CSV table of C-alpha atoms in Angstrom, one decimal:
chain,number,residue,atom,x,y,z
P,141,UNK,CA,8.7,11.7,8.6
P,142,UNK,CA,5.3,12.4,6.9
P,143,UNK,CA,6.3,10.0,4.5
P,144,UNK,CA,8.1,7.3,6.3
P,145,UNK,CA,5.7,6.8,9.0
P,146,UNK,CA,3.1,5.3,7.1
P,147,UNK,CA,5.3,3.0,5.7
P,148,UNK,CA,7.0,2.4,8.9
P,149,UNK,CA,3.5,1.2,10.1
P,150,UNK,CA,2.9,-0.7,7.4
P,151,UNK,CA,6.2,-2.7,8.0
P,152,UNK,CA,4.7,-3.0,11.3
P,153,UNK,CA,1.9,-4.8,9.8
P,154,UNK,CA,4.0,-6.2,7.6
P,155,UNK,CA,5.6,-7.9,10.3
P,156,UNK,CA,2.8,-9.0,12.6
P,157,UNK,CA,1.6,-10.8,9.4
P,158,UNK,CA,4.5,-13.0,9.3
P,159,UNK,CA,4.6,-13.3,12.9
P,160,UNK,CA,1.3,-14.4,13.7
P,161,UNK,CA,2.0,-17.7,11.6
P,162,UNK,CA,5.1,-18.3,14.5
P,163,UNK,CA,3.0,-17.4,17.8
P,164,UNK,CA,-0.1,-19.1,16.6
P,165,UNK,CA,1.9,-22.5,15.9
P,166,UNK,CA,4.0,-22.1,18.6
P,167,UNK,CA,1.1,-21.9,21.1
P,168,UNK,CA,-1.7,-23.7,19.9
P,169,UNK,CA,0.2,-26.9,18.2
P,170,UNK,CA,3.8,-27.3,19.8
P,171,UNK,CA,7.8,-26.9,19.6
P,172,UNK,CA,8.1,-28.6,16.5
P,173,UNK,CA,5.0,-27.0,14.8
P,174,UNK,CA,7.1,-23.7,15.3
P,175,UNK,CA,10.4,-25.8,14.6
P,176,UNK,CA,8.5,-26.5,11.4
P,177,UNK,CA,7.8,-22.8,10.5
P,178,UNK,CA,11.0,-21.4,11.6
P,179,UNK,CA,13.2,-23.9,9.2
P,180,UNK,CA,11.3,-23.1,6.2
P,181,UNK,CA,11.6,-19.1,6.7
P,182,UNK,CA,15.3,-19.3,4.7
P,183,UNK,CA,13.3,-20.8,1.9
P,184,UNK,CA,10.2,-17.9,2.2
P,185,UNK,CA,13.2,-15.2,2.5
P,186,UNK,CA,14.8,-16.5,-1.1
P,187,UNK,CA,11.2,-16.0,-2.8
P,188,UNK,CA,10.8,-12.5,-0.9
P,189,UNK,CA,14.1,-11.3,-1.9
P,190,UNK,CA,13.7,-11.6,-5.2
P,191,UNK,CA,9.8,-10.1,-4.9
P,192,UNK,CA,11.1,-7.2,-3.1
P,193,UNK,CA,14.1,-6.9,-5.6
P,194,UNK,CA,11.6,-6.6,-8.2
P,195,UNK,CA,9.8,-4.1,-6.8
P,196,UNK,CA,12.8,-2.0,-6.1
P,197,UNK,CA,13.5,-1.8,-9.9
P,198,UNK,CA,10.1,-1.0,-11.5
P,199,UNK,CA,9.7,1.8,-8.2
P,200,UNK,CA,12.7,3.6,-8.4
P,201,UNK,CA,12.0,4.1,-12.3
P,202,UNK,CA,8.3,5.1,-11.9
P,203,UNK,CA,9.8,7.6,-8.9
P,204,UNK,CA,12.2,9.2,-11.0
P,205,UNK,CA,9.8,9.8,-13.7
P,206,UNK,CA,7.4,11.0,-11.4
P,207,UNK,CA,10.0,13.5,-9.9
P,208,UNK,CA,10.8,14.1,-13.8
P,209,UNK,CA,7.2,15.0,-14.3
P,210,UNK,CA,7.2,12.2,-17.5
P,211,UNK,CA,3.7,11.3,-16.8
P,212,UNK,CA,3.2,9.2,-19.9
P,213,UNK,CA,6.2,7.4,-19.7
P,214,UNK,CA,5.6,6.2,-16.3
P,215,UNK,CA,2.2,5.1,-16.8
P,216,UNK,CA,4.0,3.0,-19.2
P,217,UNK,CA,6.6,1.9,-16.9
P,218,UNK,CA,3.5,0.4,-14.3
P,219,UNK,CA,2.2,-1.5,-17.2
P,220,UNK,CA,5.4,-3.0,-18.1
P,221,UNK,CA,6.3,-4.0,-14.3
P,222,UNK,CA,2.9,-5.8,-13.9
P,223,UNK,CA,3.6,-7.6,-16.9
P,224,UNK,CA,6.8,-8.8,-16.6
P,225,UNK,CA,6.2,-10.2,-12.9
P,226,UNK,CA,3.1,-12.1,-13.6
P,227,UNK,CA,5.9,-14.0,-16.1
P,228,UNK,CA,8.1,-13.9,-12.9
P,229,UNK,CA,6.1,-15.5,-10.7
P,230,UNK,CA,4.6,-18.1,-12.7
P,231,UNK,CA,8.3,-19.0,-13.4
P,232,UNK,CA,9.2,-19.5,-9.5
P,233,UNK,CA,6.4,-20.9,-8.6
P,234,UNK,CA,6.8,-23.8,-11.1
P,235,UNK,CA,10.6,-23.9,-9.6
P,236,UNK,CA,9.9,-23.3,-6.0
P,237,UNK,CA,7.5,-26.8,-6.4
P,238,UNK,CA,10.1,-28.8,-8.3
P,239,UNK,CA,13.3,-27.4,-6.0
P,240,UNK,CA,11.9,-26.5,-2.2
P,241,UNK,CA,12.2,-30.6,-0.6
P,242,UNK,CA,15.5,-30.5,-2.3
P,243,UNK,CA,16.7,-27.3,-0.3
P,244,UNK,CA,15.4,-28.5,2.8
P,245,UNK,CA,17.4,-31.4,2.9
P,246,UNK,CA,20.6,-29.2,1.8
P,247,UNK,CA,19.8,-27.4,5.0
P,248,UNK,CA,19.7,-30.3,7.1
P,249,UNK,CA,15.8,-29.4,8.4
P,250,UNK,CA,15.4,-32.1,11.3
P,251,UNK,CA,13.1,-35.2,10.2
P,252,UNK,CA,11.0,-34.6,12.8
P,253,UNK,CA,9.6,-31.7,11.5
P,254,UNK,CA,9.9,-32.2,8.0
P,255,UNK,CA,7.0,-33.1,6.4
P,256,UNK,CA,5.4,-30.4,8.3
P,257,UNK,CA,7.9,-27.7,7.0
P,258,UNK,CA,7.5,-28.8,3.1
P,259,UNK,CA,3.9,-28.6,3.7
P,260,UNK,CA,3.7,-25.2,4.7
P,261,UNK,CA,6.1,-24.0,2.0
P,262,UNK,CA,4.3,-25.7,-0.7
P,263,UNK,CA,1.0,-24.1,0.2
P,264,UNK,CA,3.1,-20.7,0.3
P,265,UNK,CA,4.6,-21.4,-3.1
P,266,UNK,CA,1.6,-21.5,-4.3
P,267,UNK,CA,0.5,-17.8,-3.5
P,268,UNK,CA,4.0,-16.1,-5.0
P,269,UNK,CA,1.9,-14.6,-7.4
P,270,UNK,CA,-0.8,-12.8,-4.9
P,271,UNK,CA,2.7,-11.9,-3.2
P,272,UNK,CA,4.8,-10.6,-6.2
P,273,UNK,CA,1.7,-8.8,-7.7
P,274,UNK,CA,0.9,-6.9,-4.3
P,275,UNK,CA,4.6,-6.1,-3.9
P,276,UNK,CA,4.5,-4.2,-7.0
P,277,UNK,CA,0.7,-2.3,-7.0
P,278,UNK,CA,2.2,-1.0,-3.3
P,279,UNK,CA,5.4,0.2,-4.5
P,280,UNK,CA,3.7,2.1,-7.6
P,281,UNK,CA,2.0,3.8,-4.7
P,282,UNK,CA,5.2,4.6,-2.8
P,283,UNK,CA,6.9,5.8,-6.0
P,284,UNK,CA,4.1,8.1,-6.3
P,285,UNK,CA,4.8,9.8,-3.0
P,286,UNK,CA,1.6,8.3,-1.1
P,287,UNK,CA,2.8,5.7,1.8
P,288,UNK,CA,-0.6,5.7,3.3
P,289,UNK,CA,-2.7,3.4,0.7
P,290,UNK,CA,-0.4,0.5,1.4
P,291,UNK,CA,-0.9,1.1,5.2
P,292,UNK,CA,-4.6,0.5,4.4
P,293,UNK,CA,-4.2,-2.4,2.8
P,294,UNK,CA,-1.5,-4.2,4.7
P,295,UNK,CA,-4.0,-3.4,7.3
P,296,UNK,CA,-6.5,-5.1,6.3
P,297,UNK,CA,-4.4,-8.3,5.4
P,298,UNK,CA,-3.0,-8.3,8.9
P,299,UNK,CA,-6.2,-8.7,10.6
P,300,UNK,CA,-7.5,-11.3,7.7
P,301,UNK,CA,-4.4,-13.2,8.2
P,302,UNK,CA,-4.7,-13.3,11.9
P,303,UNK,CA,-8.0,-14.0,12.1
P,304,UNK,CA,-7.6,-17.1,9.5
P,305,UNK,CA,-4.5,-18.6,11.6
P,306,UNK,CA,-6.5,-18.5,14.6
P,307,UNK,CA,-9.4,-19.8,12.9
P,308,UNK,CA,-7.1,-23.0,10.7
P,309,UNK,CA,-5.1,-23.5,13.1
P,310,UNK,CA,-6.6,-23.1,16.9
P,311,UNK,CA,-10.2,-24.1,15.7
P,312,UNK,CA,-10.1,-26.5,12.6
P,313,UNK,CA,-6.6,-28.2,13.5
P,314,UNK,CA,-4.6,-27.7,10.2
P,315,UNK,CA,-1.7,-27.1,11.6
P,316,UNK,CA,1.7,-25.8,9.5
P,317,UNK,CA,-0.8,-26.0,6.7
P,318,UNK,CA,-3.8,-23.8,8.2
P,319,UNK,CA,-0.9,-21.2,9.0
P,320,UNK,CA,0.5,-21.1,5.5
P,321,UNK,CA,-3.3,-21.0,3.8
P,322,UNK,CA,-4.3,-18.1,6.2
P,323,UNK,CA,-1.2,-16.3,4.7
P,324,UNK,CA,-1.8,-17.8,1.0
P,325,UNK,CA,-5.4,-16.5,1.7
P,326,UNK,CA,-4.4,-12.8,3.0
P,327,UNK,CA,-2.0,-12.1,0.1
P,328,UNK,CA,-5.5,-13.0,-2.5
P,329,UNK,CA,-7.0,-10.3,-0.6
P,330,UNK,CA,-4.1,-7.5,-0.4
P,331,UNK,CA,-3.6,-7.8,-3.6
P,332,UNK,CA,-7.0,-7.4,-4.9
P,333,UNK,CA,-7.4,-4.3,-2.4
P,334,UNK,CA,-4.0,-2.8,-4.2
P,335,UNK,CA,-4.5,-3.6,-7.7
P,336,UNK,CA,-8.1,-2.1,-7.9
P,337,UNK,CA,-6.7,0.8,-5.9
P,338,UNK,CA,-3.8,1.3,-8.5
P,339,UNK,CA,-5.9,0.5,-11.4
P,340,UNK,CA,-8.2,3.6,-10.3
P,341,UNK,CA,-5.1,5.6,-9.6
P,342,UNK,CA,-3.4,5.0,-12.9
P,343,UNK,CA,-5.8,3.9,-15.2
P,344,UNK,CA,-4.0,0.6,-15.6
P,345,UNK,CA,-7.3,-1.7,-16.5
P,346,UNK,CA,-8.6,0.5,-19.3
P,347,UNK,CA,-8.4,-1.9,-22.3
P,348,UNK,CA,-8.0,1.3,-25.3
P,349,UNK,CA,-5.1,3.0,-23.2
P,350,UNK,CA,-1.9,2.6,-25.3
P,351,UNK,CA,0.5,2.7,-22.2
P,352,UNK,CA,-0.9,-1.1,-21.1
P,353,UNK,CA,1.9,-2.6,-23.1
P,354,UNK,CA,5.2,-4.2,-22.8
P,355,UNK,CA,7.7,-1.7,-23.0
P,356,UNK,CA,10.9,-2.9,-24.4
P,357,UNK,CA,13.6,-0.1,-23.3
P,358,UNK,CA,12.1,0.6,-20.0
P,359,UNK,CA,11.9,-3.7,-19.5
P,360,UNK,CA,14.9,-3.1,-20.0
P,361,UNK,CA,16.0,-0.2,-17.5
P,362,UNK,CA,14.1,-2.1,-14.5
P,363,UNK,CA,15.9,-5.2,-15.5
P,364,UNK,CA,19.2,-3.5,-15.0
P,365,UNK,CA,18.0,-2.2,-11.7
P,366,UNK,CA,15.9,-4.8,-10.6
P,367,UNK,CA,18.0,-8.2,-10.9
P,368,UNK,CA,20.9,-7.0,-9.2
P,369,UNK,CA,18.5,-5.8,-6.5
P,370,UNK,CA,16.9,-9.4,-6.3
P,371,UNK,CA,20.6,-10.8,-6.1
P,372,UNK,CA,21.5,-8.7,-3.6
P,373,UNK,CA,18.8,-9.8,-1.3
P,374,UNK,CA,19.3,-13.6,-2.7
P,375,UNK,CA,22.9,-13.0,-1.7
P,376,UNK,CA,21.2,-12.7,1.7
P,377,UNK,CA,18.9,-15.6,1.9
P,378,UNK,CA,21.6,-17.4,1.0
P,379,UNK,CA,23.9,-16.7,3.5
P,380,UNK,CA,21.0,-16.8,5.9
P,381,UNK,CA,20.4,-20.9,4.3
P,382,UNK,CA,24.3,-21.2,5.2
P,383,UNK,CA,23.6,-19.8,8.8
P,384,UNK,CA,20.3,-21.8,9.7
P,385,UNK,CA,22.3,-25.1,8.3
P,386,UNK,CA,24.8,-24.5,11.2
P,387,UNK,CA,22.1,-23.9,13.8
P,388,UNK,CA,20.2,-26.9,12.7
P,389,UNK,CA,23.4,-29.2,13.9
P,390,UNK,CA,22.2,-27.8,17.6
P,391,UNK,CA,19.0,-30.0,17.6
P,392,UNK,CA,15.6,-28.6,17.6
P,393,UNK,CA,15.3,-26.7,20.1
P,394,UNK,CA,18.4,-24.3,18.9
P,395,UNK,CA,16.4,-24.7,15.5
P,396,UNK,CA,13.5,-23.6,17.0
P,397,UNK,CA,15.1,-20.3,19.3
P,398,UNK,CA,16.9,-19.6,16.1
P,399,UNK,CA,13.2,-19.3,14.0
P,400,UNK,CA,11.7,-17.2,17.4
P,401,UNK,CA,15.2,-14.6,17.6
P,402,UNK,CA,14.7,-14.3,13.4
P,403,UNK,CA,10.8,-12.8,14.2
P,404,UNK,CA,12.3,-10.7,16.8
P,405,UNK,CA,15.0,-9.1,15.1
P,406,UNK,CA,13.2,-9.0,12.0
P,407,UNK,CA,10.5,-6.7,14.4
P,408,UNK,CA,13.5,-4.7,15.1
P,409,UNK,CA,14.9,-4.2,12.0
P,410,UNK,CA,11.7,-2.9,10.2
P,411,UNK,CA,12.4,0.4,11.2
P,412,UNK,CA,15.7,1.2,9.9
P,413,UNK,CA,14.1,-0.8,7.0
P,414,UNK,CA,11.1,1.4,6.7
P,415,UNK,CA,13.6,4.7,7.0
P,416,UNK,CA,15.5,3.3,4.4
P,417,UNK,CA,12.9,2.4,1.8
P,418,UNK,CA,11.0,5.7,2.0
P,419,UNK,CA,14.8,7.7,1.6
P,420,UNK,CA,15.0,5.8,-1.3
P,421,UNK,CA,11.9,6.6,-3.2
P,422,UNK,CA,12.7,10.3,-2.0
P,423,UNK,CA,16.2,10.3,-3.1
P,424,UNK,CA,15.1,8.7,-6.3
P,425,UNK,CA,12.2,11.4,-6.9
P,426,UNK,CA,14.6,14.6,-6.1
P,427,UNK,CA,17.7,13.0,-8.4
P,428,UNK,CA,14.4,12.4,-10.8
P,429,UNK,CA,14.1,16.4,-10.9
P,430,UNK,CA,17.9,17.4,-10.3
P,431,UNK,CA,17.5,18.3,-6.9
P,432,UNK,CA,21.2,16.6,-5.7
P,433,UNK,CA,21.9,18.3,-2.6
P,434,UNK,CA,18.2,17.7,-1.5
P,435,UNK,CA,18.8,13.7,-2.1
P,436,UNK,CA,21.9,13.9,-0.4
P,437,UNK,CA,20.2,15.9,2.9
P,438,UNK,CA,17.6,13.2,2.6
P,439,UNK,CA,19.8,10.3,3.0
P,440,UNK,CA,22.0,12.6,6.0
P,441,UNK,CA,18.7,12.9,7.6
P,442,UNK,CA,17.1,9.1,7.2
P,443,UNK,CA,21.1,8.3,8.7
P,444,UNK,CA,20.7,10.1,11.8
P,445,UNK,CA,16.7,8.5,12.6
P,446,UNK,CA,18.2,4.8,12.0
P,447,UNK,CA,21.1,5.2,14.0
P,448,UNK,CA,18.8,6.8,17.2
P,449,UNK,CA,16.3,3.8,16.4
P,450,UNK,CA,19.2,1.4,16.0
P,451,UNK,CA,20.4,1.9,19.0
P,452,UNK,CA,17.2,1.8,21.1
P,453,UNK,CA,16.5,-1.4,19.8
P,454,UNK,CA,19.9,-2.7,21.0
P,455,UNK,CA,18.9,-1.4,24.5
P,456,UNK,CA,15.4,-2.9,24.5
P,457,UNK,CA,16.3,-6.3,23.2
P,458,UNK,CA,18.7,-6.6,25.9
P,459,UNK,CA,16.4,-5.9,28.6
P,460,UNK,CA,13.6,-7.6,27.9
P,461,UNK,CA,14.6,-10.7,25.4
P,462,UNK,CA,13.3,-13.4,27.3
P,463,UNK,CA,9.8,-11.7,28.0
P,464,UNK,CA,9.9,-11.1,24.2
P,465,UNK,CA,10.7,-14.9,23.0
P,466,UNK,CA,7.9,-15.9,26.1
P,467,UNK,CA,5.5,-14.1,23.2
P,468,UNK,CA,6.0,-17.5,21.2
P,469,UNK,CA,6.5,-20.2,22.9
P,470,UNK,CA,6.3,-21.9,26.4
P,471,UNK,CA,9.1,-24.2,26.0
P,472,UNK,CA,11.7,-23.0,28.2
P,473,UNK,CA,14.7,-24.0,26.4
P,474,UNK,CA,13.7,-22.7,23.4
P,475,UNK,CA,13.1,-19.2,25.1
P,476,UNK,CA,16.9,-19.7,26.4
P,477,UNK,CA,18.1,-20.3,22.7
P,478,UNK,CA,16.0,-17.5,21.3
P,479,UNK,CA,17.6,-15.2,24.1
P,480,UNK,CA,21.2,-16.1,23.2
P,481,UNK,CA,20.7,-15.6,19.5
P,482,UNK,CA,19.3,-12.0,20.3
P,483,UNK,CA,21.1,-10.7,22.6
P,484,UNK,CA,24.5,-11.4,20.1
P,485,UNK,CA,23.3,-11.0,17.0
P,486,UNK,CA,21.2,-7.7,18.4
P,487,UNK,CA,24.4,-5.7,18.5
P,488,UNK,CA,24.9,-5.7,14.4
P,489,UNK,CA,21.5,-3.4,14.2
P,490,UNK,CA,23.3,-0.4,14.2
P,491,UNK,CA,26.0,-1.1,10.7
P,492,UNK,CA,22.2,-2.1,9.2
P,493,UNK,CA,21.1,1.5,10.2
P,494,UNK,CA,24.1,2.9,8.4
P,495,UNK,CA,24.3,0.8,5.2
P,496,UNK,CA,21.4,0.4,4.5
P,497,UNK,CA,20.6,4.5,4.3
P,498,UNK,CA,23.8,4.1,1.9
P,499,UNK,CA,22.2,1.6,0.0
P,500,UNK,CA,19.1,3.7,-0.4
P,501,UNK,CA,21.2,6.6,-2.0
P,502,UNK,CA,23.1,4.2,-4.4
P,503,UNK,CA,19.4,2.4,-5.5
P,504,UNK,CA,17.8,5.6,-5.9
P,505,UNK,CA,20.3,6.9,-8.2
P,506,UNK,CA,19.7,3.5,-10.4
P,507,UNK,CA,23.4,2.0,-9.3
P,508,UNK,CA,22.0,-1.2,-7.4
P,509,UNK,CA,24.9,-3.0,-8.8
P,510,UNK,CA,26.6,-1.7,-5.9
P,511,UNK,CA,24.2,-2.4,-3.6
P,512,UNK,CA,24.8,-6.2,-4.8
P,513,UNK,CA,28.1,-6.0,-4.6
P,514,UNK,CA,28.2,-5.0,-1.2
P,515,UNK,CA,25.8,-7.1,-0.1
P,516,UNK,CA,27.9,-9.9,-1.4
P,517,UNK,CA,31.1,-8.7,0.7
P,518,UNK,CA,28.7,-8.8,3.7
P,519,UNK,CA,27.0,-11.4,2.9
P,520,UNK,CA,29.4,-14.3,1.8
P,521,UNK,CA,32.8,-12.9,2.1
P,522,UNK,CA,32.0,-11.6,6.0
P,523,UNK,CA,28.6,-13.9,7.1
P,524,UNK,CA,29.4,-17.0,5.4
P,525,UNK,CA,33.1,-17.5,5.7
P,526,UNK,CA,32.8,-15.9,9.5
P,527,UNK,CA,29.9,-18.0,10.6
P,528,UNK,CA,31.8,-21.3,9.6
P,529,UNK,CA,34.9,-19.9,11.2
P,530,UNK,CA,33.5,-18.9,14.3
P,531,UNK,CA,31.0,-21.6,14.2
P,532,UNK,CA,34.3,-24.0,14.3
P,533,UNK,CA,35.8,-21.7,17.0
P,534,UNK,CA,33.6,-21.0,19.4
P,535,UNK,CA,30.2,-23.1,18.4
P,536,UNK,CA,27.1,-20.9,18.8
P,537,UNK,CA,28.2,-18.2,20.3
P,538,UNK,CA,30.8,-17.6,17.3
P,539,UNK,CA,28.3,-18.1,14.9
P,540,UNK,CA,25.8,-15.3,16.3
P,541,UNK,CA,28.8,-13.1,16.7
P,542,UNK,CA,29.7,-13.7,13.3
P,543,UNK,CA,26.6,-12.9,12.2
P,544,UNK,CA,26.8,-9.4,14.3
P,545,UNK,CA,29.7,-8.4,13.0
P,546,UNK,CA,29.1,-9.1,8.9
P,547,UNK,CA,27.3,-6.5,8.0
P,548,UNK,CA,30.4,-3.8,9.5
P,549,UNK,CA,32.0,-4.4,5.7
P,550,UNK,CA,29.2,-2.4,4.4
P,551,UNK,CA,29.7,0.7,6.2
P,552,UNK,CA,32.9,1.8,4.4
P,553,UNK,CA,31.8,1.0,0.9
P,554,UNK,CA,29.1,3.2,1.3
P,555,UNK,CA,31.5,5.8,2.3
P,556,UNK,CA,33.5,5.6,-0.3
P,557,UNK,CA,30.1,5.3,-2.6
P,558,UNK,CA,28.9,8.6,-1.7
P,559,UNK,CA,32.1,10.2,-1.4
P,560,UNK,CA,32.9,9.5,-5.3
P,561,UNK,CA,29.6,11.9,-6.3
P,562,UNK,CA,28.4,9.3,-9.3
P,563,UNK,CA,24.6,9.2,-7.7
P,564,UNK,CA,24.4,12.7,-9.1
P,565,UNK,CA,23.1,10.9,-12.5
P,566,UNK,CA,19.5,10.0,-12.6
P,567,UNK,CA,19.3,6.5,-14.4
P,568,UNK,CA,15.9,6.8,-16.0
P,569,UNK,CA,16.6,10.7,-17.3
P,570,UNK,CA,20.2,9.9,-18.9
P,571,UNK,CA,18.4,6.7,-20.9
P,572,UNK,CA,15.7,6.7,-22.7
């Protein structure tokens, strides 16, 4: 608990950052301004996924040779991960430019608020590198066992973000745009915050260190972790680009209850997130330093909190989802649409509470090839081939109940996962 909270705060923060681009559009330009955000969010969650699947590669390795005590080594593997996603970024930045108007039209994203949405993503694309840097300064931080400098700074980039929407959207009248730059703008100054942090931390700016290199055998150990951790949450967004396609065939106001529900649940789900992300750096430390039947009562123990908190957030949702879609907008049937989504879709929070504790015992060993490959069995074999099922069956209320029910497939594959004992190895110990 003395660990997670501060992250679970910070995905508080985390949250209200993205959320504040939604309310402020919604309320102070219109429906389709938040029609506008919502559809390009599939998009956003593509470029995250694969940001956050980075992250999880270079972290577990600089946590397991933390809990190893190989100082040197993982001073070496910072260096390396900073490296290797400047490269990264610049790479999907050029692609995200040349491919995003492209996508949107794959996904159907009504003409009516078109332009808007390929103006705010462009603007966003632009920042992947303030976002892919800061991704990776706050999980050295995490791997190193302190969760309370990224609460700082997250922080600090919630209230410059807010402040900026209100500012280029309610007072200058940018619209999409001013929402997008106030986030562009934020991620420049969390990312500054967290790199001078982790450069005093680590010693990372010193030109005569030797460890600021490119390292090629641990490039290649976060590579093994780290791209089929960015699939897996690809896997995701893709499914997800499936899912909003079907909604968009609803008209915009569906369009725009489905963007509203996402923000909620996303609110929601960033507790059993934030559980599961700091049982993962702690599972990875103790496996870094042998301790297996501490890792394993860590992930028992982050299984028991996510369940409790999955299952008050079922309760909550179903009580009060229209006040909390009133939050963003004032247009009635988009409240009703938001409402329908939640109160379906809500009901798959509790297989998330339990897969993804699973998934932080199989990353944190180093296996996040089955992490992938069980996100796939979720993600397209259950959401994808469900939701146009359902979606064909029933309309909209099949395709949120498909949706609620894909992520069940999980559950027993991480059974079976821990059961088999092969996250006894520690990944970054065994190669060298």
């Amino acid at each position: 608990w003395r660990f997670t909270i501060p992250m679970l705060l910070s995905a508080v923060f985390q949250q209200l950052y993205n959320v504040a681009d939604s309310v402020v559009a919604g309320r102070f330009v219109g429906e389709d301004a938040l029609a506008a955000v919502g559809a390009s969010f599939p998009i956003t969650m593509i470029f995250m996924a694969v940001a956050l699947g980075s992250n999880t590669g270079c972290s577990v390795i600089i946590s397991q040779l933390f809990g190893a005590k190989e100082t040197a080594r993982m001073k070496t593997a910072v260096s390396t991960s900073v490296i290797a996603i400047l490269a990264l970024s610049a790479l999907l930045t050029t692609g995200g430019f040349l491919f995003c108007e492209p996508l949107m039209r794959l996904l159907g994203t009504p003409e009516n608020v078109f332009a808007d949405s390929q103006l705010y993503l462009n603007v966003y694309i632009g920042g992947l590198t303030f976002l892919f840097l800061y991704n990776i300064c706050t999980g050295v931080f995490t791997a190193l066992g302190d969760s309370r400098t990224p609460l700082l700074i997250i922080g600090v980039a919630t209230v410059v973000n807010t402040v900026l929407d209100l500012w280029f959207v309610a007072g200058l009248g940018m619209g999409t745009a001013g929402a997008a730059l106030a986030t562009t703008a934020a991620q420049a100054v969390s990312f500054g915050m967290a790199l001078v942090l982790v450069a005093r931390r680590t010693g990372l700016l010193q030109p005569k260190l030797s460890f600021f290199r490119m390292h090629g055998a641990l490039l290649r150990l976060i590579l093994r972790l780290g791209i089929p951790s960015a699939l897996q949450m690809t896997i995701a967004g893709f499914s997800w680009l499936v899912v909003t396609f079907l909604v968009n065939q609803y008209g915009v106001d569906v369009s725009a209850g489905n963007g509203v529900a996402i923000k909620i649940k996303d609110i929601c789900q960033l507790f059993i997130s934030a559980m599961a992300s700091g049982a993962t750096t702690m599972i990875a430390q103790n496996l870094g330093a042998s301790k297996f039947e501490r890792a394993k009562d860590v992930m028992y123990t982050a299984m028991k909190i996510t369940c409790a908190m999955a299952a008050a957030m079922i309760v909550l949702v179903e009580l009060f989802a229209p006040q909390m879609a009133a939050v963003f907008t004032n247009e009635a049937a988009v409240r009703d649409a938001a409402v329908l989504n939640l109160r379906i879709e809500i009901l798959g929070q509790i297989f998330y509470a339990v897969f993804m504790v699973y998934h932080a015992l199989a990353i944190g060993a180093g296996h996040s090839i089955f992490a992938m490959l069980s996100s796939f069995a979720n993600c397209i074999v259950f959401r994808v081939v469900l939701s146009l099922l359902f979606n064909h069956l029933w309309g909209i209320y099949g395709l949120y109940a498909a949706c609620a029910v894909a992520p069940s497939i999980s559950v027993p594959l991480g059974w079976l996962y821990t059961r088999s004992g092969v996250w006894r190895r520690s990944l970054a110990k065994t190669e060298k």
